[in-house]
C-alpha cells in the first residue's frame, strides 16, 4: 500500500526525484479537505475558457474587416470573404455555449455543498434573470443562443461601406419567425433600432464578466477555510520554496525513500482565494449576494402588483425596451 506525503520537489526527471517531505497524510481525507480549492480553480478555468472563445470571436471579426478592406472590389458574399463569415459563426457558437456550459457546471458544484445557503444557490439563476431583464446585449444574445441551438446559425447580415468597413446586424425577421423568441423579446424586435451584432456581443460579454465577479466572490467565501488549511502546510517552508523556485506537491510511494508519484498542489489558487477575501468590496458583495434573491423577488412582486393596479384603472406605463436603453447608454458613454 502506498504512503502519501506533502512535500516539495527539488528535481524531477524520468530517472531521479529529489524531494523533501513535510508530513505524511491520509490522501483521501486530505483531498476532501481541499476539494473546494480545486473547485475554485475549476471556476477559473471555466472563465478562461469563455475569455479565450471571446478572443477567438474578436479575431474572426478583425480578420473579416481586414480582408474586406484589402479586397474592396470583391462582393462581401463571394467565396474568398465568405469563409470569414463561417469563422464568425463558429467562434460565436463556441462562445455562447461555453458560457451556458459553465453556468450548468457552477450550479452542479455549488449544489453539492452540504453547508450551502439556499439564497446563495438561487443567486446563480436570479442574477442572470436580473441581467436578462435589464441589459439588451445579455437578453438578445441569450435568445440568439437558443435560436442557434434549436433552429439554425445566427441570422446575420454583413454590410460594408465604400472603404470596406464592416458592420454586422442580426436579422430581426428571422427571430420574429420563432414564436418563443418573438414573445420573449417582442419590444426589442418592435424597436426601430437595429440589432448591431458586435455591440450586443460585447455588452453581453461585459455583463458576463460582472456576473463572474460575483461567482468568484461566492466561491471564495465557501473555499476560504480550505485554502487556509492548504496554506498551513505551505507557510512554514514558504521562504525555502520561494528562494529556490519550488512548488508544493502531493507525493506517494511505498515508503519515504521510494517516491514514484507526485501531483501539483494548488497553493497559488489558495493564495488567490485568501487575497480575494481581503478585497475592499468582498464583504459588500457577499452581503449583496445574500440579500439579492429576496430583494429581487420582492421587487418583481411589487412591479407585478403595480402593473396590475394600473391595468385595473385602465392605465399603462410607457415601455422602454432594453435595446433602446442600451443605445442611449452607449451614446452617453460616447460609444455611438
XYZ file of C-alpha atoms in Angstrom, residues 59-237:
179
model
C -10.147 37.758 -34.092
C -12.698 36.387 -36.574
C -14.340 39.830 -36.792
C -10.959 41.504 -37.219
C -9.958 39.096 -39.997
C -13.171 39.760 -41.912
C -12.746 43.511 -41.561
C -9.095 43.383 -42.687
C -9.762 41.216 -45.742
C -12.811 43.287 -46.628
C -10.666 46.428 -46.779
C -7.912 44.643 -48.703
C -10.396 43.276 -51.261
C -12.679 46.253 -51.659
C -13.769 45.320 -55.186
C -14.976 41.842 -54.192
C -18.562 41.125 -53.224
C -18.966 40.505 -49.487
C -20.629 37.152 -50.212
C -18.030 35.766 -52.606
C -16.108 32.631 -51.693
C -12.970 34.455 -50.548
C -14.780 36.532 -47.932
C -17.496 34.004 -47.127
C -15.112 31.734 -45.208
C -14.732 34.574 -42.691
C -18.474 34.513 -42.134
C -18.262 30.804 -41.381
C -15.473 31.505 -38.887
C -17.593 34.166 -37.184
C -20.459 31.685 -36.817
C -18.103 29.038 -35.431
C -16.424 31.281 -32.857
C -19.740 32.825 -31.810
C -21.312 29.402 -31.288
C -18.327 28.282 -29.198
C -18.518 31.463 -27.137
C -22.207 31.383 -26.256
C -22.190 27.674 -25.466
C -19.085 27.879 -23.285
C -20.960 30.325 -21.049
C -24.054 28.098 -20.846
C -21.845 25.096 -20.068
C -20.028 26.989 -17.321
C -23.274 28.013 -15.598
C -24.506 24.409 -15.572
C -21.236 23.230 -14.033
C -21.206 26.014 -11.435
C -24.751 25.178 -10.327
C -23.874 21.495 -10.076
C -20.768 22.252 -7.998
C -22.495 24.539 -5.504
C -25.449 22.151 -5.181
C -23.031 19.524 -3.806
C -22.046 21.727 -0.829
C -23.966 20.492 2.195
C -23.476 23.806 4.001
C -24.643 25.956 1.099
C -27.207 28.614 1.877
C -30.287 28.365 -0.312
C -30.237 32.058 -1.223
C -26.670 31.621 -2.499
C -27.693 28.769 -4.764
C -30.733 30.687 -6.027
C -28.487 33.688 -6.690
C -26.793 31.831 -9.550
C -30.044 31.901 -11.513
C -31.607 35.102 -10.209
C -28.621 37.323 -11.014
C -28.771 36.037 -14.592
C -32.509 36.842 -14.657
C -31.773 40.366 -13.452
C -29.214 40.944 -16.207
C -31.603 39.401 -18.726
C -34.364 41.829 -17.729
C -32.062 44.843 -17.646
C -29.489 44.699 -20.432
C -30.200 44.368 -24.150
C -26.928 42.667 -25.009
C -27.429 39.935 -22.441
C -31.111 39.437 -23.253
C -30.807 39.344 -27.038
C -27.663 37.211 -27.183
C -29.151 34.684 -24.759
C -32.175 34.369 -27.048
C -29.904 34.169 -30.063
C -28.091 31.284 -28.349
C -31.399 29.427 -28.084
C -32.067 30.163 -31.744
C -28.657 28.756 -32.740
C -29.131 25.644 -30.624
C -32.616 24.776 -31.831
C -33.125 26.370 -35.249
C -30.151 27.480 -37.292
C -26.980 29.526 -37.457
C -27.180 33.112 -36.257
C -29.120 35.115 -38.885
C -26.548 37.776 -39.712
C -26.437 40.484 -42.345
C -22.985 41.820 -43.168
C -22.802 45.326 -44.600
C -19.753 47.302 -45.604
C -19.177 50.844 -46.786
C -17.191 52.132 -49.760
C -13.938 51.818 -47.809
C -14.571 48.208 -46.830
C -15.502 48.875 -43.190
C -17.741 46.070 -41.963
C -20.888 46.214 -39.852
C -22.843 43.121 -38.859
C -26.518 43.100 -37.910
C -28.792 40.385 -36.567
C -31.709 39.884 -38.955
C -34.810 40.613 -36.906
C -37.136 38.960 -39.426
C -35.575 35.554 -38.761
C -36.049 35.882 -34.997
C -39.662 37.010 -35.439
C -40.405 33.676 -37.127
C -39.532 31.866 -33.889
C -42.657 32.211 -31.732
C -40.905 31.675 -28.380
C -38.180 34.195 -29.118
C -40.681 36.659 -30.593
C -42.644 36.619 -27.341
C -39.548 36.983 -25.170
C -38.015 39.982 -26.944
C -41.092 41.480 -28.606
C -40.392 45.062 -27.517
C -36.784 44.827 -28.741
C -37.884 43.365 -32.073
C -40.507 46.100 -32.456
C -37.912 48.800 -31.830
C -36.645 50.820 -34.792
C -33.084 50.369 -33.549
C -31.243 47.629 -35.490
C -29.541 44.753 -33.674
C -25.856 45.599 -34.062
C -24.334 42.149 -33.616
C -20.872 43.220 -32.461
C -22.172 45.829 -29.984
C -24.572 43.305 -28.468
C -21.961 40.551 -28.102
C -19.546 42.969 -26.440
C -22.217 44.143 -23.990
C -23.182 40.514 -23.304
C -19.551 39.651 -22.559
C -19.134 42.683 -20.280
C -22.148 41.559 -18.252
C -20.789 38.022 -18.025
C -17.611 39.447 -16.506
C -19.703 41.277 -13.905
C -21.668 38.120 -13.098
C -18.499 36.060 -12.802
C -17.053 38.605 -10.381
C -19.894 37.709 -8.012
C -19.377 33.997 -8.665
C -15.689 34.254 -7.775
C -16.529 36.061 -4.535
C -19.183 33.492 -3.654
C -16.858 30.547 -4.210
C -14.044 32.318 -2.347
C -16.392 32.629 0.624
C -17.095 28.880 0.554
C -13.475 27.824 -0.011
C -11.506 30.233 2.206
C -11.240 27.806 5.156
C -9.918 25.039 2.912
C -7.487 27.483 1.294
C -6.135 28.416 4.724
C -5.845 24.719 5.586
C -3.743 24.044 2.485
C -1.561 27.084 3.104
C -0.884 25.927 6.668
C 1.453 23.366 5.064
C 2.923 25.954 2.734
C 3.740 28.837 5.088
C 6.412 27.072 7.236
C 8.507 26.322 4.123
